[in-house]
Amino acid sequence: MSDNIVRTELSRHNWGSLRVMGGEADRIPESILTLVSSETEDDVLAAYWELENYVVVQGQLFEASQHVVPVLLAALAGEISQVARKAVLELLFQLVSGESDAEEVERGNSDLGSICRQNAREGIWTFYRELCSGHYDLARDILEMIDQDRDRFTHFVDAYPHGKRKKQRGRIG
């Protein structure tokens, strides 16, 4: 089911007309589909690195980033492997903590970071679900960037402290 939701969200955009580092975003849909359907860490990492360093490079966002956020939220709404879920959350963190690349600013796209954070807010309860019962650290880091209700954020972090979450491994390598 999530595959259909992701495909439908992907189909909303002409990816070949959007920019990423080094060119056009025409390969982004295939990379996202591979990422969210992967079951093994090796497959997930290969797909992850087809997105990281193209859509976002060391915190610098490119035009396609604003459209990737809703697609990744659609993926989190469905059933994907835990290793894929973790990679999607890591990529979302990179997107919501980024800012427009200098080339994008020159093109008039100086607000890509704000747009990515606003788009991520549409799935705020997905991140709270992860905070409460999933990938706590990644969810907390994303929520710290996007939740404008600081009282809610603090309340949930206090209610689900570090010790109550599932044991997790480190970030994407």
Backbone as a printed PyTorch tensor [residue, N CA C, xyz], in Angstrom:
tensor([[[  0.8150,  -1.1980,   0.0000],
         [  0.0000,   0.0000,   0.0000],
         [  0.8560,   1.2570,   0.0000]],

        [[  1.8660,   1.3250,   0.8670],
         [  2.6760,   2.5390,   0.9110],
         [  3.3710,   2.7920,  -0.4190]],

        [[  3.6650,   1.7070,  -1.1490],
         [  4.2960,   1.8600,  -2.4510],
         [  3.4040,   2.6810,  -3.3840]],

        [[  2.0830,   2.4160,  -3.3550],
         [  1.1580,   3.1800,  -4.1900],
         [  1.0840,   4.6380,  -3.7550]],

        [[  1.0700,   4.8860,  -2.4600],
         [  1.0310,   6.2580,  -1.9470],
         [  2.3010,   7.0040,  -2.3630]],

        [[  3.4380,   6.3460,  -2.2190],
         [  4.7130,   6.9590,  -2.5840],
         [  4.7410,   7.2350,  -4.0850]],

        [[  4.3330,   6.2660,  -4.8930],
         [  4.3170,   6.4620,  -6.3500],
         [  3.3910,   7.6130,  -6.7430]],

        [[  2.2400,   7.7000,  -6.1060],
         [  1.3040,   8.7750,  -6.4170],
         [  1.8990,  10.1280,  -6.0510]],

        [[  2.5260,  10.2200,  -4.8930],
         [  3.1600,  11.4840,  -4.5010],
         [  4.3120,  11.8240,  -5.4520]],

        [[  5.0870,  10.8340,  -5.8350],
         [  6.1750,  11.0700,  -6.7870],
         [  5.6490,  11.5910,  -8.1240]],

        [[  4.5040,  11.0850,  -8.5440],
         [  3.9660,  11.4490,  -9.8640],
         [  3.4560,  12.8870,  -9.9300]],

        [[  3.3880,  13.5570,  -8.8160],
         [  2.9150,  14.9450,  -8.7960],
         [  3.9090,  15.9190,  -9.4190]],

        [[  5.1580,  15.4880,  -9.6020],
         [  6.2010,  16.4230, -10.0210],
         [  6.9290,  15.9360, -11.2660]],

        [[  7.3960,  16.8840, -12.0470],
         [  8.2620,  16.5990, -13.1870],
         [  9.6910,  16.6510, -12.6720]],

        [[ 10.1850,  15.5280, -12.2100],
         [ 11.4790,  15.4750, -11.5340],
         [ 12.6240,  15.8930, -12.4520]],

        [[ 12.5060,  15.6430, -13.7480],
         [ 13.5500,  16.0220, -14.6840],
         [ 13.7310,  17.5270, -14.8050]],

        [[ 12.7370,  18.2840, -14.3630],
         [ 12.8440,  19.7450, -14.4260],
         [ 13.3530,  20.3460, -13.1220]],

        [[ 13.5600,  19.5160, -12.1050],
         [ 14.0200,  19.9870, -10.7970],
         [ 15.5270,  19.7630, -10.6640]],

        [[ 16.1830,  20.6320,  -9.9100],
         [ 17.6260,  20.5660,  -9.7380],
         [ 18.0300,  19.7990,  -8.4770]],

        [[ 19.1400,  19.1020,  -8.6280],
         [ 19.8850,  18.5110,  -7.5180],
         [ 21.3480,  18.8700,  -7.7440]],

        [[ 22.2060,  18.5190,  -6.8240],
         [ 23.6380,  18.7820,  -6.9890],
         [ 24.1050,  18.1130,  -8.2820]],

        [[ 24.6450,  18.9010,  -9.1620],
         [ 25.2220,  18.3480, -10.3830],
         [ 24.2580,  18.1030, -11.5200]],

        [[ 23.0090,  18.5510, -11.4110],
         [ 22.1220,  18.3490, -12.5490],
         [ 20.6590,  18.2750, -12.1930]],

        [[ 19.9600,  17.4340, -12.9560],
         [ 18.5110,  17.2970, -12.8270],
         [ 18.1610,  16.1320, -11.9040]],

        [[ 16.9560,  16.1790, -11.3730],
         [ 16.5050,  15.2020, -10.3720],
         [ 15.7880,  13.9980, -10.9820]],

        [[ 16.0060,  13.7160, -12.2580],
         [ 15.2400,  12.6650, -12.9270],
         [ 15.4230,  11.2720, -12.3300]],

        [[ 16.5170,  11.0010, -11.6300],
         [ 16.7440,   9.6870, -11.0230],
         [ 16.2170,   9.5930,  -9.5880]],

        [[ 15.7600,  10.6980,  -9.0310],
         [ 15.3070,  10.7250,  -7.6380],
         [ 14.1320,   9.7690,  -7.3820]],

        [[ 13.0940,   9.7470,  -8.2260],
         [ 11.9850,   8.8180,  -7.9400],
         [ 12.4260,   7.3590,  -7.8360]],

        [[ 13.2690,   6.9160,  -8.7440],
         [ 13.7510,   5.5300,  -8.7060],
         [ 14.5480,   5.2670,  -7.4280]],

        [[ 15.3730,   6.2280,  -7.0420],
         [ 16.1650,   6.0650,  -5.8210],
         [ 15.2720,   5.9970,  -4.5890]],

        [[ 14.2400,   6.8290,  -4.5410],
         [ 13.3160,   6.8000,  -3.4070],
         [ 12.5720,   5.4690,  -3.3570]],

        [[ 12.0730,   5.0140,  -4.4870],
         [ 11.3510,   3.7390,  -4.5280],
         [ 12.2520,   2.5850,  -4.0870]],

        [[ 13.5020,   2.6080,  -4.5120],
         [ 14.4460,   1.5810,  -4.0860],
         [ 14.6770,   1.6600,  -2.5850]],

        [[ 14.8720,   2.8720,  -2.0800],
         [ 15.0950,   3.0580,  -0.6470],
         [ 13.9430,   2.4940,   0.1680]],

        [[ 12.7250,   2.8950,  -0.1380],
         [ 11.5920,   2.5160,   0.7110],
         [ 11.1860,   1.0550,   0.5470]],

        [[ 11.6270,   0.4070,  -0.5200],
         [ 11.2820,  -1.0090,  -0.6950],
         [ 12.4160,  -1.9360,  -0.2640]],

        [[ 13.5410,  -1.3790,   0.1290],
         [ 14.6950,  -2.1990,   0.5020],
         [ 14.4940,  -2.8600,   1.8580]],

        [[ 15.0400,  -4.0620,   1.9640],
         [ 14.9220,  -4.8450,   3.1950],
         [ 16.2670,  -5.0390,   3.8950]],

        [[ 17.3570,  -4.8710,   3.1630],
         [ 18.6750,  -5.1000,   3.7540],
         [ 19.4140,  -3.7790,   3.9140]],

        [[ 20.3330,  -3.7560,   4.8640],
         [ 21.0940,  -2.5420,   5.1280],
         [ 21.9180,  -2.1310,   3.9040]],

        [[ 22.5070,  -3.1010,   3.2100],
         [ 23.3100,  -2.7700,   2.0260],
         [ 22.4650,  -2.0970,   0.9500]],

        [[ 21.2670,  -2.6470,   0.6860],
         [ 20.3880,  -2.0580,  -0.3220],
         [ 19.9250,  -0.6620,   0.0950]],

        [[ 19.5880,  -0.5290,   1.3780],
         [ 19.1390,   0.7670,   1.8890],
         [ 20.2550,   1.8020,   1.7610]],

        [[ 21.4580,   1.4390,   2.1610],
         [ 22.5720,   2.3840,   2.0860],
         [ 22.8660,   2.8010,   0.6510]],

        [[ 22.8170,   1.8660,  -0.2840],
         [ 23.0660,   2.2100,  -1.6890],
         [ 22.0390,   3.2290,  -2.1790]],

        [[ 20.7660,   3.0040,  -1.8490],
         [ 19.7130,   3.9370,  -2.2710],
         [ 19.8230,   5.2630,  -1.5210]],

        [[ 20.1440,   5.2000,  -0.2420],
         [ 20.2830,   6.4190,   0.5710],
         [ 21.3130,   7.3560,  -0.0470]],

        [[ 22.4610,   6.8080,  -0.4340],
         [ 23.5300,   7.6470,  -0.9600],
         [ 23.2510,   8.1330,  -2.3760]],

        [[ 22.2220,   7.5810,  -3.0340],
         [ 21.7730,   8.1340,  -4.3110],
         [ 20.9250,   9.3890,  -4.0830]],

        [[ 20.5060,   9.6110,  -2.8520],
         [ 19.6890,  10.7800,  -2.4970],
         [ 20.5160,  11.8040,  -1.7230]],

        [[ 21.1480,  11.3570,  -0.6480],
         [ 22.0670,  12.2200,   0.1110],
         [ 23.2210,  12.5510,  -0.8400]],

        [[ 23.6990,  13.7350,  -0.7760],
         [ 24.7440,  14.2600,  -1.6560],
         [ 24.2430,  14.6090,  -3.0540]],

        [[ 22.9400,  14.5900,  -3.2500],
         [ 22.3260,  15.0780,  -4.4900],
         [ 21.2120,  16.0650,  -4.1640]],

        [[ 20.3000,  15.6400,  -3.3110],
         [ 19.1850,  16.5040,  -2.8990],
         [ 19.6570,  17.4640,  -1.8100]],

        [[ 20.4830,  16.9520,  -0.9120],
         [ 21.0820,  17.7570,   0.1590],
         [ 22.5480,  17.3540,   0.2530]],

        [[ 23.4100,  18.3530,   0.2820],
         [ 24.8500,  18.1060,   0.3460],
         [ 25.4200,  18.9310,   1.4860]],

        [[ 25.8630,  18.2520,   2.5300],
         [ 26.4270,  18.9100,   3.7040],
         [ 25.5690,  20.0980,   4.1630]],

        [[ 24.2740,  19.8410,   4.2760],
         [ 23.3450,  20.8540,   4.7640],
         [ 22.8650,  21.8480,   3.7200]],

        [[ 23.3430,  21.7140,   2.5050],
         [ 22.9450,  22.6190,   1.4310],
         [ 21.8460,  21.9600,   0.6040]],

        [[ 20.7040,  22.6040,   0.5200],
         [ 19.5380,  22.0440,  -0.1630],
         [ 19.4500,  22.5060,  -1.6130]],

        [[ 18.9430,  21.6120,  -2.4360],
         [ 18.7010,  21.9130,  -3.8370],
         [ 17.1960,  21.8530,  -4.1080]],

        [[ 16.7860,  22.3790,  -5.2340],
         [ 15.3760,  22.5920,  -5.5610],
         [ 14.4950,  21.3750,  -5.2870]],

        [[ 14.9420,  20.1870,  -5.6300],
         [ 14.1260,  18.9780,  -5.4750],
         [ 13.8130,  18.6520,  -4.0150]],

        [[ 14.6050,  19.1730,  -3.0860],
         [ 14.4570,  18.8130,  -1.6690],
         [ 13.0490,  19.0700,  -1.1410]],

        [[ 12.4610,  20.1880,  -1.5240],
         [ 11.1350,  20.5400,  -1.0130],
         [ 10.0720,  19.5140,  -1.4090]],

        [[ 10.2870,  18.8160,  -2.5210],
         [  9.3250,  17.8240,  -2.9960],
         [  9.6420,  16.4230,  -2.4730]],

        [[ 10.8720,  16.2180,  -2.0540],
         [ 11.2600,  14.9230,  -1.4930],
         [ 10.6330,  14.7280,  -0.1170]],

        [[ 10.5080,  15.7860,   0.6630],
         [  9.9790,  15.6670,   2.0290],
         [  8.5940,  15.0100,   2.0460]],

        [[  7.5990,  15.4810,   1.2690],
         [  6.2920,  14.8250,   1.3040],
         [  6.3220,  13.3630,   0.8360]],

        [[  7.2060,  13.0540,  -0.0970],
         [  7.3330,  11.6660,  -0.5590],
         [  7.8310,  10.7810,   0.5790]],

        [[  8.8070,  11.2630,   1.3140],
         [  9.3270,  10.4750,   2.4360],
         [  8.2960,  10.3360,   3.5490]],

        [[  7.4910,  11.3670,   3.7610],
         [  6.3930,  11.2630,   4.7350],
         [  5.3840,  10.2020,   4.2920]],

        [[  5.0960,  10.1660,   3.0000],
         [  4.1830,   9.1460,   2.4750],
         [  4.7490,   7.7520,   2.7390]],

        [[  6.0500,   7.5900,   2.5840],
         [  6.6780,   6.2960,   2.8410],
         [  6.5480,   5.9080,   4.3090]],

        [[  6.7330,   6.8660,   5.2090],
         [  6.6170,   6.5710,   6.6420],
         [  5.1910,   6.2200,   7.0520]],

        [[  4.2180,   6.6510,   6.2730],
         [  2.8170,   6.3360,   6.5770],
         [  2.4980,   4.8710,   6.3170]],

        [[  3.3490,   4.2110,   5.5610],
         [  3.1020,   2.8060,   5.2170],
         [  4.0310,   1.8620,   5.9410]],

        [[  3.9750,   0.6320,   5.5250],
         [  4.8120,  -0.4150,   6.1050],
         [  6.0930,  -0.5150,   5.2860]],

        [[  7.1850,  -0.0900,   5.8840],
         [  8.4950,  -0.2670,   5.2680],
         [  9.3970,  -0.9130,   6.3030]],

        [[ 10.4770,  -1.5190,   5.8370],
         [ 11.3760,  -2.2080,   6.7640],
         [ 11.9520,  -1.2170,   7.7710]],

        [[ 12.3780,  -1.7250,   8.9070],
         [ 12.9540,  -0.8620,   9.9370],
         [ 14.2340,  -0.1920,   9.4490]],

        [[ 15.0240,  -0.8950,   8.6680],
         [ 16.2580,  -0.3030,   8.1620],
         [ 15.9370,   0.8040,   7.1530]],

        [[ 14.8980,   0.6340,   6.3540],
         [ 14.4740,   1.6870,   5.4200],
         [ 13.8760,   2.8600,   6.1890]],

        [[ 13.0810,   2.5560,   7.2050],
         [ 12.4660,   3.6130,   8.0260],
         [ 13.5420,   4.4940,   8.6570]],

        [[ 14.5670,   3.8790,   9.1950],
         [ 15.6540,   4.6340,   9.8190],
         [ 16.3490,   5.5340,   8.7950]],

        [[ 16.5900,   5.0240,   7.5990],
         [ 17.2500,   5.8120,   6.5560],
         [ 16.3630,   6.9580,   6.0950]],

        [[ 15.0620,   6.7150,   5.9760],
         [ 14.1250,   7.7760,   5.5920],
         [ 14.1380,   8.8790,   6.6460]],

        [[ 14.1190,   8.4950,   7.9150],
         [ 14.1710,   9.4920,   8.9880],
         [ 15.4830,  10.2680,   8.9630]],

        [[ 16.5760,   9.5850,   8.7290],
         [ 17.8740,  10.2710,   8.6520],
         [ 17.8820,  11.2680,   7.4930]],

        [[ 17.3510,  10.8640,   6.3500],
         [ 17.3090,  11.7740,   5.2080],
         [ 16.3890,  12.9610,   5.5050]],

        [[ 15.2720,  12.7040,   6.1500],
         [ 14.3840,  13.8000,   6.5450],
         [ 15.0890,  14.7640,   7.4900]],

        [[ 15.8610,  14.2370,   8.4200],
         [ 16.6080,  15.1280,   9.3120],
         [ 17.5660,  16.0090,   8.5140]],

        [[ 18.2680,  15.4260,   7.5620],
         [ 19.1830,  16.2110,   6.7290],
         [ 18.4330,  17.3150,   5.9880]],

        [[ 17.2380,  17.0000,   5.5070],
         [ 16.4480,  17.9730,   4.7530],
         [ 15.9130,  19.0940,   5.6380]],

        [[ 15.3850,  18.7520,   6.8110],
         [ 14.7910,  19.7930,   7.6650],
         [ 15.8380,  20.6350,   8.3800]],

        [[ 17.0570,  20.1590,   8.4500],
         [ 18.1020,  20.9430,   9.1010],
         [ 18.9590,  21.7030,   8.0900]],

        [[ 18.6290,  21.5760,   6.8060],
         [ 19.4130,  22.2340,   5.7720],
         [ 18.9180,  23.6280,   5.4310]],

        [[ 19.7100,  24.2980,   4.6050],
         [ 19.3700,  25.6160,   4.0620],
         [ 19.7220,  25.6250,   2.5800]],

        [[ 19.1960,  26.5580,   1.8510],
         [ 19.4040,  26.6460,   0.4130],
         [ 20.8870,  26.7570,   0.0620]],

        [[ 21.2870,  25.9850,  -0.9450],
         [ 22.6260,  26.0940,  -1.4970],
         [ 22.7990,  27.4760,  -2.1250]],

        [[ 24.0260,  27.9680,  -2.1790],
         [ 24.2920,  29.2980,  -2.7320],
         [ 23.7560,  29.4460,  -4.1570]],

        [[ 23.8710,  28.3910,  -4.9740],
         [ 23.3350,  28.4460,  -6.3390],
         [ 21.8210,  28.6010,  -6.3330]],

        [[ 21.1640,  27.9460,  -5.3990],
         [ 19.7090,  28.0630,  -5.3020],
         [ 19.3180,  29.4690,  -4.8470]],

        [[ 20.0800,  30.0370,  -3.9260],
         [ 19.8150,  31.4070,  -3.4790],
         [ 19.9160,  32.3470,  -4.6750]],

        [[ 20.9370,  32.1750,  -5.5020],
         [ 21.1000,  33.0080,  -6.7020],
         [ 19.9160,  32.8760,  -7.6520]],

        [[ 19.2960,  31.7010,  -7.6700],
         [ 18.1370,  31.4530,  -8.5400],
         [ 16.8250,  31.9100,  -7.8980]],

        [[ 16.8960,  32.4600,  -6.6970],
         [ 15.6970,  32.9450,  -6.0220],
         [ 15.0450,  31.9340,  -5.0940]],

        [[ 15.7250,  30.8200,  -4.8290],
         [ 15.2020,  29.7770,  -3.9360],
         [ 15.9090,  29.8300,  -2.5820]],

        [[ 15.8030,  30.9620,  -1.8980],
         [ 16.5190,  31.1200,  -0.6400],
         [ 15.8030,  30.5070,   0.5580]],

        [[ 14.5820,  30.0350,   0.3590],
         [ 13.7760,  29.5470,   1.4860],
         [ 13.5450,  28.0370,   1.4750]],

        [[ 14.4110,  27.2690,   0.8450],
         [ 14.2120,  25.8200,   0.7660],
         [ 14.2070,  25.1610,   2.1400]],

        [[ 15.0410,  25.6260,   3.0520],
         [ 15.0440,  25.0640,   4.4090],
         [ 13.7070,  25.2680,   5.0900]],

        [[ 13.1750,  26.4740,   5.0070],
         [ 11.8650,  26.7690,   5.6070],
         [ 10.7650,  25.9370,   4.9640]],

        [[ 10.8280,  25.7740,   3.6570],
         [  9.8120,  24.9820,   2.9550],
         [  9.8980,  23.5190,   3.3790]],

        [[ 11.0920,  22.9920,   3.4800],
         [ 11.2470,  21.5960,   3.9180],
         [ 10.7060,  21.4030,   5.3340]],

        [[ 11.0000,  22.3440,   6.2220],
         [ 10.4930,  22.2360,   7.5920],
         [  8.9660,  22.3440,   7.6180]],

        [[  8.4070,  23.2540,   6.8320],
         [  6.9480,  23.3860,   6.7700],
         [  6.3190,  22.1070,   6.2230]],

        [[  6.8990,  21.5500,   5.1720],
         [  6.3770,  20.3060,   4.6060],
         [  6.4500,  19.1730,   5.6220]],

        [[  7.5120,  19.1300,   6.3940],
         [  7.6600,  18.0790,   7.4060],
         [  6.6300,  18.2260,   8.5190]],

        [[  6.2390,  19.4630,   8.8330],
         [  5.2300,  19.6820,   9.8740],
         [  3.9040,  18.9990,   9.5280]],

        [[  3.6540,  18.7920,   8.2460],
         [  2.4150,  18.1110,   7.8530],
         [  2.3720,  16.6750,   8.3690]],

        [[  3.5140,  16.1140,   8.6930],
         [  3.5720,  14.7590,   9.2300],
         [  4.0530,  14.7060,  10.6660]],

        [[  3.7700,  15.7430,  11.4140],
         [  4.3400,  15.8530,  12.7580],
         [  3.9920,  14.6610,  13.6540]],

        [[  2.7740,  14.1230,  13.5100],
         [  2.3990,  13.0040,  14.3850],
         [  3.0900,  11.7090,  13.9880]],

        [[  3.5490,  11.6180,  12.7630],
         [  4.3920,  10.4860,  12.3590],
         [  5.6940,  10.5270,  13.1490]],

        [[  6.2530,  11.7160,  13.2930],
         [  7.5030,  11.8510,  14.0420],
         [  7.2780,  11.6060,  15.5340]],

        [[  6.1270,  12.0330,  16.0510],
         [  5.8430,  11.7490,  17.4650],
         [  5.6340,  10.2510,  17.6890]],

        [[  5.0510,   9.5590,  16.7190],
         [  4.9250,   8.1010,  16.8380],
         [  6.3080,   7.4660,  16.9230]],

        [[  7.2210,   7.9240,  16.0930],
         [  8.5930,   7.3990,  16.1280],
         [  9.2770,   7.7380,  17.4570]],

        [[  9.0260,   8.9130,  17.9760],
         [  9.6010,   9.3110,  19.2560],
         [  9.1260,   8.3750,  20.3650]],

        [[  7.8540,   8.0300,  20.3260],
         [  7.2490,   7.2220,  21.3910],
         [  7.5350,   5.7350,  21.2640]],

        [[  7.7240,   5.2590,  20.0290],
         [  7.8360,   3.8070,  19.8830],
         [  8.7590,   3.3510,  18.7640]],

        [[  9.5630,   4.2230,  18.2610],
         [ 10.4010,   3.8400,  17.1300],
         [ 11.8220,   4.3380,  17.2780]],

        [[ 12.2310,   5.1400,  16.3400],
         [ 13.5890,   5.6740,  16.2890],
         [ 13.6430,   7.0050,  17.0370]],

        [[ 13.7440,   6.8940,  18.3540],
         [ 13.6480,   8.0360,  19.2610],
         [ 14.5990,   9.1750,  18.8900]],

        [[ 15.8780,   8.8680,  18.7630],
         [ 16.8680,   9.9240,  18.5500],
         [ 16.6190,  10.6960,  17.2680]],

        [[ 16.3700,   9.9820,  16.1820],
         [ 16.1040,  10.6510,  14.9050],
         [ 14.8250,  11.4760,  14.9760]],

        [[ 13.7850,  10.8920,  15.5580],
         [ 12.5160,  11.6180,  15.6740],
         [ 12.6780,  12.8590,  16.5300]],

        [[ 13.3700,  12.7350,  17.6410],
         [ 13.5950,  13.8950,  18.5130],
         [ 14.3420,  14.9950,  17.7680]],

        [[ 15.3660,  14.6220,  17.0190],
         [ 16.1480,  15.6150,  16.2850],
         [ 15.3000,  16.3260,  15.2230]],

        [[ 14.4490,  15.5810,  14.5380],
         [ 13.5620,  16.1830,  13.5290],
         [ 12.5590,  17.1090,  14.2140]],

        [[ 11.9300,  16.6010,  15.2660],
         [ 10.9300,  17.4090,  15.9830],
         [ 11.5330,  18.6790,  16.5600]],

        [[ 12.7590,  18.5970,  17.0120],
         [ 13.4220,  19.7890,  17.5400],
         [ 13.5360,  20.8680,  16.4570]],

        [[ 13.6610,  20.4450,  15.2030],
         [ 13.7800,  21.3890,  14.0840],
         [ 12.4200,  21.9100,  13.6060]],

        [[ 11.3700,  21.0840,  13.7170],
         [ 10.1110,  21.4570,  13.0530],
         [  8.9710,  21.8400,  13.9750]],

        [[  8.9460,  21.3320,  15.2060],
         [  7.7780,  21.5890,  16.0500],
         [  7.8790,  22.9780,  16.6650]],

        [[  6.9720,  23.8390,  16.2870],
         [  6.9640,  25.2050,  16.7990],
         [  6.2890,  25.2990,  18.1640]],

        [[  5.6230,  24.2300,  18.5750],
         [  4.9960,  24.1780,  19.8960],
         [  6.0180,  23.5840,  20.8720]],

        [[  6.8180,  24.4420,  21.4630],
         [  7.9030,  23.9860,  22.3310],
         [  7.3830,  23.2740,  23.5760]],

        [[  6.2110,  23.6790,  24.0810],
         [  5.6330,  22.9990,  25.2440],
         [  5.3060,  21.5520,  24.9060]],

        [[  4.7060,  21.3210,  23.7440],
         [  4.3820,  19.9480,  23.3300],
         [  5.6500,  19.1340,  23.1790]],

        [[  6.6310,  19.6980,  22.4950],
         [  7.8900,  18.9900,  22.2750],
         [  8.5180,  18.5770,  23.6090]],

        [[  8.6350,  19.5140,  24.5300],
         [  9.2250,  19.2340,  25.8390],
         [  8.4090,  18.1930,  26.5990]],

        [[  7.0950,  18.3050,  26.5460],
         [  6.2240,  17.3600,  27.2340],
         [  6.4530,  15.9320,  26.7220]],

        [[  6.4940,  15.7620,  25.4080],
         [  6.6900,  14.4210,  24.8500],
         [  8.0840,  13.8830,  25.1340]],

        [[  9.0940,  14.7180,  25.0190],
         [ 10.4570,  14.2670,  25.3090],
         [ 10.5640,  13.8460,  26.7720]],

        [[  9.9310,  14.5960,  27.6640],
         [  9.9320,  14.2310,  29.0880],
         [  9.1190,  12.9650,  29.3500]],

        [[  8.0150,  12.7940,  28.6290],
         [  7.1470,  11.6290,  28.8390],
         [  7.7670,  10.3440,  28.2910]],

        [[  8.6180,  10.4690,  27.2940],
         [  9.2550,   9.3070,  26.6720],
         [ 10.7690,   9.4970,  26.7210]],

        [[ 11.3280,   9.4580,  27.9210],
         [ 12.7670,   9.6980,  28.0470],
         [ 13.5900,   8.5850,  27.3890]],

        [[ 14.8190,   8.8850,  27.2380],
         [ 15.7880,   8.0170,  26.5770],
         [ 15.6370,   6.5420,  26.9870]],

        [[ 15.4510,   6.2690,  28.2500],
         [ 15.4050,   4.8970,  28.7510],
         [ 14.1680,   4.1180,  28.3690]],

        [[ 13.0900,   4.7800,  27.9500],
         [ 11.8580,   4.0690,  27.6250],
         [ 11.7840,   3.6320,  26.1690]],

        [[ 12.7270,   4.0310,  25.3660],
         [ 12.6550,   3.6980,  23.9510],
         [ 13.3380,   2.3760,  23.6610]],

        [[ 13.0790,   1.8690,  22.4640],
         [ 13.7430,   0.6440,  22.0230],
         [ 15.2150,   0.9260,  21.8000]],

        [[ 16.0320,  -0.0770,  22.0450],
         [ 17.4710,   0.0790,  21.7910],
         [ 17.6850,   0.2560,  20.2960]],

        [[ 18.5190,   1.2390,  19.9470],
         [ 18.7730,   1.5450,  18.5440],
         [ 20.2560,   1.5680,  18.2620]],

        [[ 20.5640,   1.3870,  16.9970],
         [ 21.9520,   1.5260,  16.5660],
         [ 22.1630,   2.9600,  16.1100]],

        [[ 23.3820,   3.3010,  15.7850],
         [ 23.7440,   4.6480,  15.3670],
         [ 23.0930,   5.0790,  14.0610]],

        [[ 23.4380,   6.2540,  13.6290],
         [ 22.9060,   6.8440,  12.4080],
         [ 23.4400,   6.1490,  11.1750]],

        [[ 22.8890,   6.5500,  10.0390],
         [ 23.3150,   6.0130,   8.7410],
         [ 24.7910,   6.3250,   8.5440]],

        [[ 25.5430,   5.3450,   8.0640],
         [ 26.9830,   5.5250,   7.9210],
         [ 27.4460,   5.7860,   6.6060]]])
